[in-house]
Coordinates of C-alpha atoms in Angstrom, one line a residue:
M25 CA 0.9 -26.4 -20.6
K26 CA -0.8 -23.4 -18.8
I27 CA 0.7 -22.3 -15.3
Y28 CA -1.7 -20.4 -13.4
V29 CA 0.2 -18.7 -10.9
T30 CA -1.3 -16.8 -7.9
R31 CA -0.6 -14.9 -4.7
H32 CA -2.4 -16.2 -1.7
G33 CA -5.3 -14.1 0.0
Q34 CA -5.1 -11.5 2.8
T35 CA -3.8 -12.4 6.2
D36 CA -3.9 -9.9 9.1
Y37 CA -0.1 -9.3 8.7
N38 CA -1.0 -8.2 5.1
K39 CA -3.6 -5.9 6.9
D40 CA -1.5 -4.7 9.2
R41 CA 1.5 -3.9 6.7
L42 CA 3.9 -6.5 8.3
M43 CA 6.8 -8.4 6.5
Q44 CA 5.2 -12.0 6.6
G45 CA 7.9 -13.8 5.0
R46 CA 8.0 -17.5 6.6
S47 CA 5.5 -16.7 9.4
D48 CA 2.9 -19.2 9.1
I49 CA -0.6 -17.6 9.6
P50 CA -3.8 -18.2 7.9
L51 CA -5.9 -16.1 5.5
N52 CA -8.3 -13.8 7.2
G53 CA -12.1 -13.3 6.3
T54 CA -11.0 -11.0 3.5
G55 CA -8.0 -13.3 2.3
T56 CA -10.9 -16.1 1.9
A57 CA -13.4 -13.9 0.2
Q58 CA -10.3 -13.0 -2.3
A59 CA -9.8 -16.5 -2.9
Q60 CA -13.7 -17.4 -3.5
A61 CA -13.8 -14.6 -5.8
T62 CA -10.8 -15.4 -7.9
K63 CA -12.4 -19.0 -8.1
E64 CA -15.4 -17.5 -9.7
K65 CA -13.4 -15.3 -12.0
I66 CA -11.3 -18.1 -13.4
G67 CA -14.5 -20.5 -13.9
D68 CA -14.2 -24.1 -13.9
I69 CA -11.2 -24.8 -15.2
K70 CA -10.0 -28.4 -14.1
F71 CA -6.2 -28.1 -12.8
D72 CA -4.2 -31.4 -13.5
A73 CA -2.0 -30.6 -10.3
V74 CA -2.1 -27.8 -7.6
Y75 CA 1.2 -26.8 -6.2
A76 CA 1.8 -24.7 -3.4
S77 CA 4.2 -23.1 -0.9
P78 CA 3.9 -25.1 2.5
L79 CA 2.7 -22.2 4.5
I80 CA -0.9 -22.4 5.7
R81 CA -2.2 -19.4 3.9
A82 CA -1.0 -20.6 0.4
I83 CA -2.5 -24.1 1.1
Q84 CA -5.9 -22.4 1.8
T85 CA -5.9 -20.3 -1.1
A86 CA -5.1 -23.3 -3.4
S87 CA -7.5 -25.2 -1.7
I88 CA -10.3 -22.8 -2.5
I89 CA -9.6 -21.8 -5.6
S90 CA -8.8 -25.5 -7.2
G91 CA -11.6 -27.3 -5.2
Y92 CA -8.3 -29.5 -3.9
A93 CA -8.5 -30.9 -0.6
Q94 CA -5.4 -29.4 1.3
E95 CA -4.1 -32.9 1.6
D96 CA -4.1 -33.4 -2.3
I97 CA -2.0 -30.0 -2.9
I98 CA 1.7 -30.7 -3.7
K99 CA 3.4 -28.6 -1.5
D100 CA 7.0 -27.5 -2.3
E101 CA 9.7 -25.7 -0.3
R102 CA 11.2 -23.8 -3.4
I103 CA 7.9 -21.6 -3.7
I104 CA 8.2 -20.6 0.1
E105 CA 8.3 -16.8 0.8
A106 CA 11.4 -15.4 1.0
D107 CA 13.2 -15.5 4.2
F108 CA 13.1 -11.8 5.8
G109 CA 15.3 -13.0 8.7
K110 CA 15.5 -10.2 11.6
Y111 CA 13.0 -8.2 9.6
E112 CA 10.2 -11.0 9.7
K113 CA 7.1 -9.1 11.2
A114 CA 8.5 -5.9 10.8
N115 CA 6.2 -2.9 9.6
Y116 CA 6.8 -2.1 5.9
M117 CA 6.6 1.7 6.6
K118 CA 9.3 1.4 9.6
L119 CA 11.9 -0.5 7.7
P120 CA 15.4 0.3 8.4
L121 CA 17.0 1.6 5.3
P122 CA 19.0 -1.3 4.2
M123 CA 15.8 -3.7 4.2
N124 CA 13.9 -0.8 2.6
L125 CA 16.3 -0.1 -0.2
Y126 CA 16.8 -3.9 -1.1
W127 CA 13.1 -4.4 -0.8
M128 CA 12.5 -1.6 -3.0
Y129 CA 15.3 -2.0 -5.6
P130 CA 16.7 -5.3 -5.3
E131 CA 18.6 -4.9 -8.7
V132 CA 20.7 -2.2 -7.2
F133 CA 20.7 -2.8 -3.3
P134 CA 22.2 -6.1 -1.8
A135 CA 20.1 -8.2 0.5
P136 CA 20.9 -7.2 4.4
K137 CA 22.2 -9.9 6.5
T138 CA 19.6 -12.7 7.7
V139 CA 17.8 -11.7 4.5
E140 CA 17.4 -14.0 1.6
S141 CA 19.0 -13.0 -1.4
I142 CA 17.4 -12.5 -5.0
K143 CA 20.2 -14.9 -6.1
S144 CA 18.8 -17.7 -4.1
M145 CA 15.3 -16.8 -4.8
V146 CA 16.0 -17.2 -8.7
K147 CA 17.9 -20.5 -8.0
R148 CA 15.0 -22.3 -6.2
T149 CA 12.3 -20.9 -8.3
S150 CA 13.7 -21.9 -11.6
E151 CA 14.8 -25.4 -10.6
F152 CA 10.9 -25.6 -9.6
L153 CA 9.8 -24.3 -12.8
S154 CA 12.1 -26.3 -14.9
E155 CA 11.0 -29.6 -12.9
L156 CA 7.2 -28.4 -13.5
E157 CA 7.6 -27.9 -17.2
K158 CA 8.7 -31.5 -17.7
K159 CA 5.2 -32.7 -16.5
D160 CA 2.3 -33.8 -18.7
Y161 CA 0.1 -31.0 -17.4
E162 CA -2.3 -29.1 -19.5
N163 CA -3.4 -27.0 -16.7
V164 CA -1.6 -26.5 -13.4
L165 CA -2.0 -24.1 -10.4
V166 CA 0.7 -22.3 -8.5
V167 CA 0.1 -20.5 -5.1
C168 CA 2.9 -18.6 -3.3
H169 CA 3.8 -15.2 -2.1
G170 CA 4.4 -11.6 -2.8
G171 CA 8.0 -11.9 -3.0
I172 CA 8.5 -15.0 -4.5
I173 CA 6.2 -14.7 -7.0
R174 CA 8.9 -12.1 -8.7
P175 CA 11.3 -14.6 -9.5
I176 CA 8.6 -17.0 -10.9
R177 CA 7.4 -14.2 -12.9
G178 CA 10.7 -13.3 -14.2
Y179 CA 11.7 -17.1 -15.2
L180 CA 8.2 -17.4 -17.0
E181 CA 8.6 -14.0 -18.9
D182 CA 12.3 -14.6 -19.6
A183 CA 13.5 -11.4 -17.6
K184 CA 17.1 -11.3 -18.2
R185 CA 17.6 -10.3 -14.4
G186 CA 15.5 -13.5 -13.7
F187 CA 12.8 -11.3 -11.7
I188 CA 10.1 -9.0 -12.2
W189 CA 9.8 -6.9 -9.2
R190 CA 7.1 -4.1 -10.2
P191 CA 4.5 -3.9 -10.2
R192 CA 4.1 -5.7 -6.9
P193 CA 1.3 -8.5 -7.1
V194 CA -1.7 -7.9 -5.3
N195 CA -3.5 -10.7 -3.2
C196 CA -5.1 -13.6 -5.5
E197 CA -4.1 -11.6 -8.5
V198 CA -3.6 -14.6 -11.2
F199 CA -0.7 -14.5 -13.8
V200 CA -1.7 -17.4 -16.8
Y201 CA 1.1 -18.5 -18.7
E202 CA 1.4 -20.8 -21.7
S203 CA 4.5 -22.8 -21.5
I204 CA 5.4 -24.8 -25.2
D205 CA 8.8 -26.4 -25.7
G206 CA 10.4 -24.2 -23.3
K207 CA 9.0 -21.2 -24.4
H208 CA 6.7 -18.9 -22.2
R209 CA 4.1 -16.3 -22.8
L210 CA 1.9 -14.3 -20.5
V211 CA -1.8 -14.8 -21.6
D212 CA -3.5 -13.3 -19.1
D213 CA -3.5 -11.2 -15.9
I214 CA -6.6 -11.9 -13.7
K215 CA -7.2 -9.3 -11.0

């Protein structure tokens, strides 16, 4: 199985450098163009299934890249963006120290109150991926978010901590993994 994992295209919150989390806002014009460009970069791959976070920006991106109608995309809560709690919609450049430290170095600093922990993100994405790998797919697309993609990458790259925090994935960057008998390998990074 090849698993294509990508972050959604740009939204106005991305453009304005806001913590987007669970806010459900659509792609902007740049985000739509990024998804269309990604579709062209990956070519005519036929996806056996397309999974997305239930947030509209992920669903729109998944539809554009895959050619699937939005209603045919499998929405899964386990790949929704991290819950930023009281920091939702806060400007990245003006985050209070506890959130700034956590978001920069989660391996050292704990999640502030109201913010989802790394442990929680690792648990839900591991459950999702473990279930996905039992399916009989040749090619599958998974569209999610900048925060939650980090534990997804950790699982698929067998990271000891369970996540790969840096470098930060850019909008519509596609990580292509091969999964064979529970073993994983990154085969491409399409920017």
